[in-house]
Amino acid sequence: MRAHATVDIEDGEDGHAEDGAERMTQGTHDASTAAAGATRLRGEGLTLSYDRRTIAENLTVAIPDRSFTVIIGPNACGKSTLLRALSRMLKPAAGSVLLDGRDISSLNAKQVARTLGLLPQSSTAPEGISVSELVSRGRYPHQGLLRQWSREDERVVAESMASTGVAELADRSVDELSGGQRQRVWIAMALAQQTPLLLLDEPTTYLDLAHQIDVLDLCARLHEEEGRTLVAVLHDLNHAARYATHLIAMRDGRVVSSGPPAEVVTAELVEEVFGLPCRVIGDPETGTPLVVPAARRHARKPPAVKSAS
Amino acid sequence: MRTLRVGQTLSLRYRPRALVAAAGCLLVALAAGVVTIGSGDYPMSPAEVLTTLTGGGTPSQDFIVNELRLPRVLAALLVGASLGLAGAVFQSVVRNPLGSPDMLGLTQGASTGALIVVLAGGGSAALAGGAVAGGLLTGLLIYVLARRRGLHGFRLILVGIGVMAMLTGVNNYLLTRGKLMEASRAILWMTGSLDGRGWPELTPLLIALAILGPVIVIGFGRGLLMTEMGDDAARSLGVAVERSRTVLLGSAVVLVSFAAACAGPVSFVALTAPQLAKRLTRAPGPNLMPAACMGATLLVLADWVAQNLFAERQLAVGVVTGLLGGGYLVWLLATQRKAGRI
């Protein structure tokens, strides 16, 4: 299922007239808001800042249900900040993040944790912890003082380890694992939380190409087979275009464009968002857009061979 | 990991090894306590001590055991348990084995409060009050100074070390201002000693531990376990990280302050107990209960050593814990250096 764009920027009366150019690319928001269908998670009028530094103002986004949404953009465009706000790691200075129509900050923390999971960019595995124990910590929001380890917990943890392919590592210490294995374990922990919505902050960073694809394939499978809504921040535009069902492209704290990859990833947009001249061709494997950066315009000519004197 | 399940609603998870470690520590502590009660100018066999404790001794034995010696052993148990628990909380929250109350200026703050009372000529009850007030105010000071966008590991340690340096200076100044009698009384107190501790010194700490122990272990212990994976990971699992951290640190500060009021600033127990407990249980996490049991054991043993090492002269328990703890600290730094972490 491909949901339509529901992202737009609502410039307030104070007016950001100079942003008009960027708004032009937003496209079809009037028509699509109605068609977008249900969105359990949305941000409205978000102003996001760390201390005094404002990252984004008046940002409005909606995550289509059952989509694999990927947020892209250049460094420091605010994409991770947006994800942190959506996952309530960062409290917006203005506006609100709505989960099922209610302000996420007003909801019970454990209750939210049963609906919305996050794979943070960096987590620390406690020294000497085993894989199965780390994964079982994902059950925390389902547990209580007298209900520390139900049969349900046991079953879900085993399933999560199986579906991420770390079941055979269950008794190993997390410290001994490779980067790719460790990322699978963290994903297994997030799965064990059993949330219909799962947010991933740069899940492929620090992994080599094969492990990046491995993790993204896993995400795609979770999205397709289990019907979870996934939201990820990715750096690699081609990965985003290949795996996402819905793209949100950001620049300077604004959503520049959003929608299905085929509509969003165009040479014009890539140039506008990343400042990178390129060509967009069809991915020979999947038919999704593939960004090929333009060759250097003034490529150095091969040095003329001086005739031996 | 083992699971105990009763029906659908009750399921408890525990580590046999941690359970055995904690129980073992407690057993050693109790045994050492019985031996300590039996030793002194009027020696008694462990059997006699046990009979007297259960109410079967002669009136004189009853007086010596239940009025004179039992409170001292109980004080050692409670002070040790409080320091072990508080140390485990601090080390877990700041994610650093050096982040113990003695390193962060809390015990120095308690000393400052006690010193002011001593120099003003206050009695022992006022001295205890001064120590509690000093510890709590120092905790508050560190909290206010370190709190920017939440309490964080490194900032808390650095601010704490700064506060510790300042308060050490203040304490030295106060000592030089005192008369000889007052100053020597103050110095004895600052070493940490269980000499002559009775029920009045013991009761406030007992109450504090009875309330805050369950708050820390039962109320926030599981959340603390999650927080060790990082604030974001814990928050996404539904832990109210900031609130839990504030309550935990606050409770630990209260425990340390009341422990100092009871026995003076006994050094290094809060630093060593959690680390030793962790090595015994081999379990990840703060190991709250084992740390408390280990602290109790360490202090009872140290007190026995202090009383019996030199036949004619008793040491203050703080001297023993200082010597042992200092040695442990050096060992910790040396091994961590080898492991490339410091």
XYZ file of C-alpha atoms in Angstrom:
651
model
C 0.000 0.000 0.000
C 1.268 3.418 -0.851
C -0.094 6.253 1.157
C -0.057 9.728 -0.224
C 1.854 12.722 0.937
C 0.404 14.353 3.980
C 3.334 16.519 4.784
C 3.286 20.208 4.475
C 4.731 23.254 6.048
C 2.307 25.680 7.498
C 3.893 29.038 7.475
C 2.370 31.173 10.130
C 1.243 34.760 9.845
C 4.700 35.885 10.787
C 5.450 34.654 7.312
C 8.498 32.980 5.931
C 7.999 34.494 2.554
C 11.504 33.664 1.549
C 10.633 30.009 1.833
C 8.088 30.240 -0.903
C 10.380 28.599 -3.375
C 10.675 25.523 -1.254
C 6.966 25.266 -0.740
C 6.404 24.941 -4.417
C 7.809 21.465 -4.415
C 5.452 20.161 -1.805
C 2.932 19.378 -4.367
C -0.294 17.680 -3.795
C -1.118 18.277 -0.206
C -4.656 19.547 -0.599
C -5.840 16.551 -2.513
C -3.903 14.006 -0.569
C -4.736 14.938 3.008
C -8.132 13.393 2.612
C -6.784 10.391 0.763
C -3.995 9.776 3.225
C -6.129 7.615 5.432
C -5.280 6.906 8.992
C -2.153 8.207 10.610
C -1.548 7.166 14.180
C 1.556 9.288 14.522
C 1.823 12.902 13.509
C 3.577 16.094 14.474
C 1.781 19.403 14.291
C 3.374 22.815 14.266
C 6.564 21.495 15.815
C 9.299 23.851 16.862
C 12.318 21.769 17.742
C 15.351 23.123 19.502
C 18.283 22.127 21.648
C 18.805 24.755 24.317
C 18.735 27.984 22.302
C 19.523 26.518 18.917
C 16.361 26.092 16.887
C 16.523 23.195 14.451
C 13.076 23.431 12.935
C 10.073 25.685 13.189
C 6.430 25.030 12.512
C 7.047 21.568 11.143
C 4.053 19.389 10.415
C 4.423 15.773 9.404
C 2.231 12.696 9.362
C 3.402 9.125 9.220
C 1.048 7.043 7.054
C -0.039 3.865 8.829
C 1.592 0.657 7.696
C 4.145 2.552 5.664
C 7.899 2.174 5.683
C 8.644 5.858 5.935
C 12.191 7.057 5.480
C 13.345 10.551 6.346
C 16.203 11.820 4.183
C 18.174 15.010 3.919
C 21.671 16.410 4.207
C 23.575 16.499 7.489
C 22.112 18.849 10.078
C 18.804 19.185 8.232
C 16.920 18.149 11.357
C 15.909 14.643 10.321
C 17.234 12.938 13.441
C 15.807 15.734 15.545
C 12.412 15.157 13.979
C 12.659 11.443 14.717
C 13.631 12.211 18.313
C 10.589 14.423 18.661
C 8.274 11.813 17.142
C 9.654 9.234 19.569
C 9.243 11.697 22.505
C 12.994 11.769 23.211
C 12.875 15.503 22.567
C 10.100 17.678 23.876
C 9.035 20.205 21.214
C 9.374 23.850 22.220
C 6.059 24.451 20.471
C 3.471 22.270 18.772
C 2.788 18.700 19.672
C 3.352 15.139 18.622
C 0.090 13.243 18.458
C -0.198 9.524 18.933
C -3.685 8.245 18.136
C -4.865 11.829 18.317
C -3.555 12.539 21.793
C -0.543 14.566 22.816
C 2.219 12.037 23.351
C 3.672 13.904 26.326
C 0.381 13.610 28.193
C 0.254 9.824 27.853
C 1.509 7.274 30.338
C 5.123 6.435 29.514
C 4.713 2.669 29.643
C 1.513 2.834 27.625
C 3.321 4.763 24.868
C 6.151 2.229 25.034
C 3.669 -0.510 24.145
C 2.627 1.394 21.009
C 5.765 3.110 19.802
C 9.285 1.717 19.899
C 12.575 3.379 19.106
C 15.935 2.031 18.076
C 18.212 4.850 19.241
C 21.326 5.762 17.312
C 23.550 4.733 20.174
C 22.763 2.436 23.052
C 25.152 0.849 25.478
C 24.992 -2.860 26.111
C 25.692 -3.374 29.817
C 28.991 -5.150 30.386
C 28.731 -8.916 30.144
C 25.026 -9.029 29.244
C 23.914 -11.977 27.124
C 21.981 -11.621 23.894
C 18.813 -13.221 25.244
C 18.868 -11.048 28.333
C 19.312 -7.867 26.331
C 16.457 -8.821 24.003
C 14.253 -9.688 26.973
C 14.663 -6.139 28.273
C 12.451 -5.083 25.400
C 9.593 -6.620 27.371
C 9.916 -4.010 30.125
C 6.791 -2.012 29.187
C 4.722 -5.217 29.323
C 6.020 -6.228 32.735
C 5.358 -5.253 36.292
C 6.709 -5.899 39.732
C 4.783 -9.142 40.106
C 4.733 -9.987 36.433
C 8.413 -10.079 35.610
C 8.599 -12.894 33.107
C 5.351 -14.356 31.801
C 5.098 -17.149 29.263
C 4.064 -14.495 26.763
C 7.339 -12.635 27.428
C 9.280 -15.819 26.885
C 7.501 -16.586 23.627
C 7.847 -13.071 22.199
C 11.557 -12.887 23.028
C 12.185 -16.229 21.352
C 10.230 -15.110 18.281
C 12.035 -11.788 18.107
C 15.405 -13.504 18.244
C 14.337 -16.008 15.613
C 13.021 -13.412 13.185
C 16.192 -11.341 13.419
C 18.402 -14.410 13.097
C 20.126 -14.088 16.466
C 18.520 -17.113 18.121
C 21.703 -19.154 17.898
C 23.595 -16.332 19.624
C 21.183 -16.305 22.569
C 23.731 -17.231 25.236
C 26.630 -15.275 23.799
C 27.802 -12.084 25.430
C 26.825 -8.990 23.437
C 30.370 -7.620 23.870
C 31.779 -10.393 21.664
C 29.497 -9.783 18.685
C 30.347 -8.019 15.454
C 28.744 -4.687 14.623
C 26.205 -6.256 12.279
C 25.202 -8.934 14.780
C 24.919 -6.362 17.539
C 22.590 -4.202 15.469
C 20.384 -7.245 14.876
C 20.268 -7.843 18.611
C 19.170 -4.267 19.263
C 16.511 -4.618 16.574
C 15.393 -7.867 18.212
C 15.034 -5.967 21.497
C 12.924 -3.308 19.804
C 10.798 -6.074 18.224
C 10.268 -7.757 21.574
C 8.606 -4.521 22.646
C 5.856 -5.502 20.172
C 4.950 -2.029 19.087
C 2.872 -1.422 15.976
C 5.063 1.636 15.337
C 8.830 1.329 15.248
C 11.217 4.245 14.775
C 14.833 3.669 13.788
C 17.495 6.350 14.023
C 20.121 5.664 11.369
C 20.003 1.884 11.813
C 22.696 1.288 9.180
C 25.368 3.688 10.379
C 28.775 2.094 11.051
C 27.802 -1.082 9.206
C 29.485 -2.290 6.038
C 27.436 -2.451 2.852
C 26.423 -6.108 3.180
C 25.216 -5.579 6.749
C 23.416 -2.392 5.748
C 21.423 -4.310 3.162
C 20.923 -7.111 5.664
C 19.388 -4.735 8.218
C 17.247 -2.997 5.608
C 15.971 -6.326 4.257
C 15.037 -7.224 7.801
C 13.179 -3.938 8.200
C 11.357 -4.452 4.904
C 10.320 -7.912 6.021
C 8.996 -6.603 9.351
C 7.047 -4.016 7.445
C 5.623 -6.389 4.873
C 4.993 -9.504 6.926
C 4.019 -8.093 10.269
C 2.349 -4.933 9.039
C 4.289 -2.693 11.347
C 4.696 0.992 10.605
C 8.391 1.754 10.314
C 10.018 5.162 10.337
C 13.737 5.355 9.722
C 16.337 8.030 9.229
C 18.770 6.958 6.515
C 21.782 8.632 5.012
C 21.919 6.710 1.793
C 19.471 8.116 -0.689
C 19.524 4.989 -2.868
C 18.742 2.743 0.072
C 15.924 5.066 1.015
C 14.530 5.045 -2.494
C 14.714 1.283 -2.690
C 13.179 0.351 0.648
C 10.811 3.165 1.576
C 7.141 3.217 0.678
C 6.979 6.822 1.771
C 9.769 9.386 1.720
C 10.100 12.622 3.632
C 12.867 14.867 2.264
C 14.092 17.584 4.600
C 16.396 20.536 4.335
C 17.181 23.266 6.864
C 14.518 22.066 9.257
C 11.776 21.976 6.644
C 10.023 19.251 4.757
C 10.804 19.944 1.124
C 8.891 17.074 -0.373
C 7.182 13.876 0.595
C 5.457 10.973 -1.050
C 6.338 7.716 -2.767
C 10.029 7.483 -3.761
C 9.218 7.464 -7.459
C 7.629 10.898 -7.114
C 10.038 12.388 -4.624
C 13.417 11.299 -5.901
C 14.008 13.414 -8.964
C 17.174 15.060 -10.198
C 15.722 18.489 -9.394
C 14.866 17.523 -5.848
C 18.237 15.953 -5.136
C 19.941 19.058 -6.439
C 17.685 21.255 -4.351
C 17.941 19.259 -1.140
C 21.500 18.033 -1.248
C 23.010 20.561 -3.638
C 24.229 17.656 -5.706
C 23.904 17.632 -9.488
C 22.936 14.149 -10.531
C 20.996 11.918 -12.830
C 18.186 9.695 -11.632
C 17.833 6.397 -13.422
C 15.861 3.248 -12.735
C 17.454 0.780 -10.311
C 18.212 -2.256 -12.512
C 17.218 -4.565 -9.631
C 14.020 -2.981 -8.363
C 13.054 -0.241 -10.778
C 13.090 2.308 -7.960
C 14.907 5.619 -8.509
C 18.681 5.388 -8.435
C 20.698 8.537 -7.931
C 23.904 8.749 -9.924
C 25.967 11.798 -8.985
C 27.186 13.810 -11.927
C 30.799 13.432 -12.902
C 33.086 16.316 -12.051
C 32.550 18.973 -14.618
C 36.164 19.988 -14.897
C 37.709 16.609 -14.513
C 41.450 16.811 -14.638
C 42.720 15.767 -17.961
C 45.246 13.015 -17.821
C 48.642 14.653 -17.639
C 50.155 14.964 -21.022
C 52.911 12.539 -21.475
C 56.069 14.428 -21.996
C 58.144 13.003 -24.674
C 61.348 11.829 -23.296
C 64.026 14.218 -24.152
C 18.103 -16.762 35.035
C 15.346 -18.752 36.669
C 11.664 -18.052 36.722
C 9.160 -18.649 39.457
C 5.589 -18.682 38.204
C 2.385 -18.902 40.166
C -0.673 -18.948 37.937
C -1.013 -16.287 35.258
C -0.425 -13.183 37.303
C 2.692 -13.839 39.337
C 6.011 -14.467 37.669
C 9.322 -13.606 39.287
C 12.695 -13.773 37.614
C 15.908 -14.214 39.529
C 19.517 -15.257 39.143
C 20.445 -18.147 41.417
C 24.022 -16.926 41.581
C 23.071 -13.414 42.695
C 20.688 -14.826 45.264
C 23.363 -17.111 46.673
C 25.912 -14.285 46.696
C 23.596 -11.967 48.612
C 22.559 -14.650 51.070
C 26.175 -15.690 51.543
C 27.248 -12.114 52.286
C 24.445 -11.733 54.780
C 25.353 -14.997 56.472
C 28.994 -13.960 56.789
C 27.889 -10.593 58.157
C 25.663 -12.194 60.789
C 28.340 -14.706 61.775
C 30.950 -11.959 62.070
C 28.429 -9.955 64.092
C 27.995 -12.809 66.574
C 31.776 -13.168 66.892
C 32.164 -9.410 67.369
C 29.515 -9.381 70.085
C 31.381 -12.219 71.807
C 34.737 -10.457 71.794
C 35.882 -7.736 74.156
C 36.767 -7.312 77.824
C 34.116 -9.821 78.749
C 34.523 -12.612 76.166
C 31.589 -14.848 75.301
C 31.320 -17.898 73.068
C 29.094 -17.664 69.963
C 26.683 -20.099 71.640
C 26.395 -17.860 74.688
C 25.870 -14.844 72.450
C 23.069 -16.569 70.552
C 21.363 -17.719 73.758
C 21.568 -14.202 75.164
C 20.272 -12.657 71.938
C 17.241 -14.911 72.110
C 16.639 -13.887 75.717
C 18.254 -16.784 77.595
C 21.242 -15.107 79.229
C 21.962 -13.868 82.714
C 21.038 -10.236 83.475
C 24.652 -9.116 83.159
C 25.085 -10.969 79.868
C 21.808 -9.502 78.695
C 23.033 -5.992 79.495
C 26.394 -6.481 77.787
C 24.979 -8.086 74.663
C 21.676 -6.362 74.072
C 22.459 -2.928 75.470
C 26.165 -2.454 74.777
C 27.358 -4.610 71.923
C 24.326 -5.427 69.763
C 23.608 -1.802 68.821
C 27.171 -1.397 67.632
C 26.948 -4.463 65.375
C 23.533 -3.392 64.130
C 24.946 0.043 63.404
C 27.727 -1.584 61.375
C 25.177 -3.670 59.445
C 22.886 -0.733 58.711
C 25.619 1.769 57.869
C 27.288 -0.790 55.616
C 24.043 -1.711 53.879
C 23.082 1.936 53.373
C 26.471 2.851 51.951
C 26.552 -0.221 49.709
C 23.086 0.525 48.350
C 23.732 4.241 47.899
C 27.058 3.492 46.226
C 25.414 1.066 43.796
C 22.815 3.707 42.875
C 25.439 6.413 42.348
C 27.745 4.219 40.288
C 24.888 3.057 38.110
C 23.460 6.534 37.541
C 26.788 8.158 36.674
C 27.876 4.989 34.819
C 31.279 5.065 36.447
C 32.685 2.920 39.261
C 34.346 6.014 40.712
C 31.064 7.857 41.078
C 30.607 7.057 44.730
C 29.398 9.409 47.465
C 32.893 9.815 48.966
C 34.207 11.008 45.620
C 31.397 13.473 45.074
C 31.717 15.502 48.270
C 28.670 14.141 50.090
C 30.597 12.670 53.016
C 32.712 15.815 53.163
C 29.496 17.831 53.307
C 28.236 15.727 56.185
C 31.574 16.364 57.926
C 31.214 20.106 57.422
C 27.795 20.039 59.054
C 29.066 17.951 61.950
C 32.160 20.141 62.404
C 30.120 23.289 62.657
C 28.017 21.670 65.382
C 31.094 20.416 67.262
C 32.779 23.807 67.155
C 29.601 25.405 68.392
C 29.763 23.020 71.334
C 26.753 20.927 70.380
C 26.036 17.472 71.830
C 25.996 14.184 69.962
C 22.369 14.429 68.886
C 23.000 17.868 67.428
C 26.126 16.502 65.762
C 24.074 13.812 64.019
C 21.597 16.458 62.925
C 24.430 18.604 61.616
C 25.812 15.689 59.617
C 22.427 14.942 58.050
C 21.859 18.593 57.213
C 25.362 18.924 55.781
C 24.970 15.850 53.576
C 21.532 16.852 52.308
C 22.583 20.445 51.571
C 25.636 19.211 49.689
C 23.431 16.856 47.674
C 21.146 19.758 46.855
C 24.100 21.944 45.881
C 25.503 19.303 43.524
C 22.034 18.764 42.069
C 21.529 22.456 41.354
C 25.007 22.880 39.884
C 24.984 19.711 37.788
C 21.428 19.943 36.542
C 21.330 21.326 33.035
C 19.098 19.385 30.689
C 18.963 16.610 33.243
C 21.496 14.959 35.498
C 24.317 13.417 33.557
C 27.198 11.153 34.419
C 30.287 13.144 33.731
C 28.945 16.520 34.748
C 27.787 15.068 38.045
C 31.226 13.601 38.754
C 33.108 16.777 37.838
C 30.799 19.022 39.843
C 30.975 16.558 42.736
C 34.773 16.513 42.715
C 34.823 20.303 42.706
C 32.409 20.431 45.637
C 34.493 17.816 47.441
C 37.664 19.893 47.028
C 35.908 23.009 48.313
C 34.409 21.272 51.325
C 37.700 19.594 52.237
C 39.203 23.067 52.377
C 36.327 24.335 54.490
C 36.677 21.365 56.855
C 40.402 21.949 57.308
C 39.770 25.596 58.017
C 37.099 24.751 60.580
C 39.469 22.328 62.306
C 42.178 24.947 62.678
C 39.629 27.290 64.242
C 38.603 24.808 66.905
C 39.999 24.417 70.409
C 42.155 21.359 70.969
C 39.455 19.309 72.709
C 36.823 20.081 70.110
C 39.208 19.509 67.230
C 40.282 16.084 68.455
C 36.658 15.085 69.010
C 35.861 16.273 65.516
C 38.781 14.387 63.992
C 37.754 11.177 65.726
C 34.250 11.614 64.329
C 35.590 12.349 60.846
C 37.539 9.087 60.797
C 34.329 7.147 61.070
C 33.843 5.108 64.212
C 31.241 2.827 65.688
C 32.509 3.254 69.273
C 29.720 3.565 71.774
C 26.928 3.619 69.194
C 23.611 2.831 70.835
C 19.959 2.747 69.936
C 19.521 6.560 69.769
C 22.198 6.861 67.040
C 20.858 3.810 65.264
C 17.131 4.461 65.061
C 17.061 7.323 62.517
C 19.176 5.312 60.057
C 17.016 2.248 60.611
C 13.913 4.243 59.709
C 15.567 5.828 56.669
C 16.741 2.477 55.349
C 13.399 0.791 56.035
C 11.637 3.400 53.909
C 14.166 4.187 51.193
C 15.548 0.678 50.720
C 12.274 -0.618 49.244
C 11.763 2.639 47.316
C 15.135 2.159 45.621
C 15.154 -1.601 45.132
C 11.497 -2.347 44.472
C 10.229 0.989 43.215
C 12.998 2.052 40.855
C 15.437 -0.859 40.610
C 14.056 -2.269 37.361
C 13.976 1.153 35.752
C 17.603 1.688 36.792
C 18.498 -1.545 35.024
C 17.008 -0.157 31.800
C 18.745 3.207 32.191
C 22.141 1.505 31.981
C 21.507 1.010 28.255
C 21.340 4.766 27.754
C 18.696 7.398 28.396
C 17.067 7.063 24.977
C 16.798 3.289 25.187
C 15.307 3.484 28.680
C 12.891 6.244 27.753
C 11.676 4.362 24.702
C 10.963 1.400 26.984
C 8.716 3.605 29.090
C 11.030 4.526 31.959
C 10.514 8.045 33.304
C 14.275 8.588 33.250
C 14.557 12.045 34.822
C 12.094 11.395 37.593
C 13.566 8.028 38.427
C 17.065 9.471 38.498
C 16.065 12.311 40.781
C 14.288 10.002 43.225
C 17.154 7.500 43.215
C 19.908 10.052 43.755
C 17.827 11.845 46.375
C 17.257 8.605 48.286
C 20.942 7.709 48.055
C 21.942 11.116 49.392
C 19.565 10.719 52.342
C 20.966 7.261 53.106
C 24.572 8.470 52.959
C 23.766 11.440 55.187
C 22.032 9.320 57.827
C 24.824 6.752 57.680
C 27.349 9.534 58.265
C 25.245 10.836 61.152
C 25.377 7.393 62.736
C 29.015 6.393 62.247
C 30.772 9.388 60.778
C 31.997 9.458 57.202
C 33.173 5.846 56.872
C 35.258 5.886 53.734
C 35.292 3.657 50.684
C 32.491 1.225 51.580
C 30.168 2.890 49.080
C 32.900 2.655 46.459
C 33.972 -0.940 46.978
C 30.821 -2.800 47.987
C 28.984 -2.500 44.628
C 32.086 -3.475 42.663
C 32.801 -6.494 44.831
C 29.153 -7.536 44.679
C 29.207 -7.285 40.889
C 32.269 -9.511 40.699
C 30.594 -12.067 42.933
C 27.255 -12.203 41.128
C 28.712 -11.759 37.609
C 25.409 -10.152 36.731
C 25.102 -6.991 34.646
C 23.343 -4.060 36.243
C 23.639 -2.229 39.550
C 23.173 -5.365 41.713
C 21.379 -3.341 44.367
C 20.582 -6.043 46.917
C 23.936 -7.841 46.683
C 25.691 -4.455 47.028
C 23.740 -3.680 50.200
C 24.524 -7.113 51.674
C 28.170 -6.754 50.681
C 28.374 -3.320 52.323
C 26.971 -4.735 55.557
C 29.489 -7.584 55.480
C 32.423 -5.298 54.763
C 31.627 -2.964 57.616
C 30.983 -5.682 60.203
C 34.238 -7.379 59.228
C 36.130 -4.087 59.249
C 34.748 -3.300 62.692
C 35.854 -6.674 63.991
C 39.359 -6.048 62.586
C 39.383 -2.549 64.103
C 38.525 -3.927 67.533
C 40.862 -6.901 67.483
C 43.862 -6.095 65.299
C 45.856 -4.586 68.171
C 45.149 -6.157 71.522
C 45.635 -3.074 73.665
C 44.240 -0.418 71.378
C 41.078 -0.202 69.297
C 41.168 1.401 65.865
C 38.342 3.437 64.388
C 36.505 1.417 61.749
C 37.082 4.199 59.227
C 40.822 3.576 59.417
C 40.323 -0.044 58.398
C 37.884 0.686 55.576
C 40.178 3.493 54.424
C 43.192 1.216 54.250
C 41.333 -1.635 52.566
C 39.290 0.628 50.309
C 42.320 2.660 49.266
C 44.124 -0.511 48.309
C 41.087 -1.647 46.381
C 40.872 1.672 44.564
C 44.481 1.407 43.443
C 43.816 -2.119 42.232
C 40.686 -0.958 40.385
C 42.571 1.828 38.643
C 45.443 -0.466 37.765
C 43.255 -3.199 36.238
C 41.003 -0.753 34.409
C 44.118 0.877 33.013
C 45.175 -2.474 31.701
C 41.754 -3.003 30.169
C 42.186 0.353 28.466
C 39.166 1.965 30.049
C 40.931 4.641 32.110
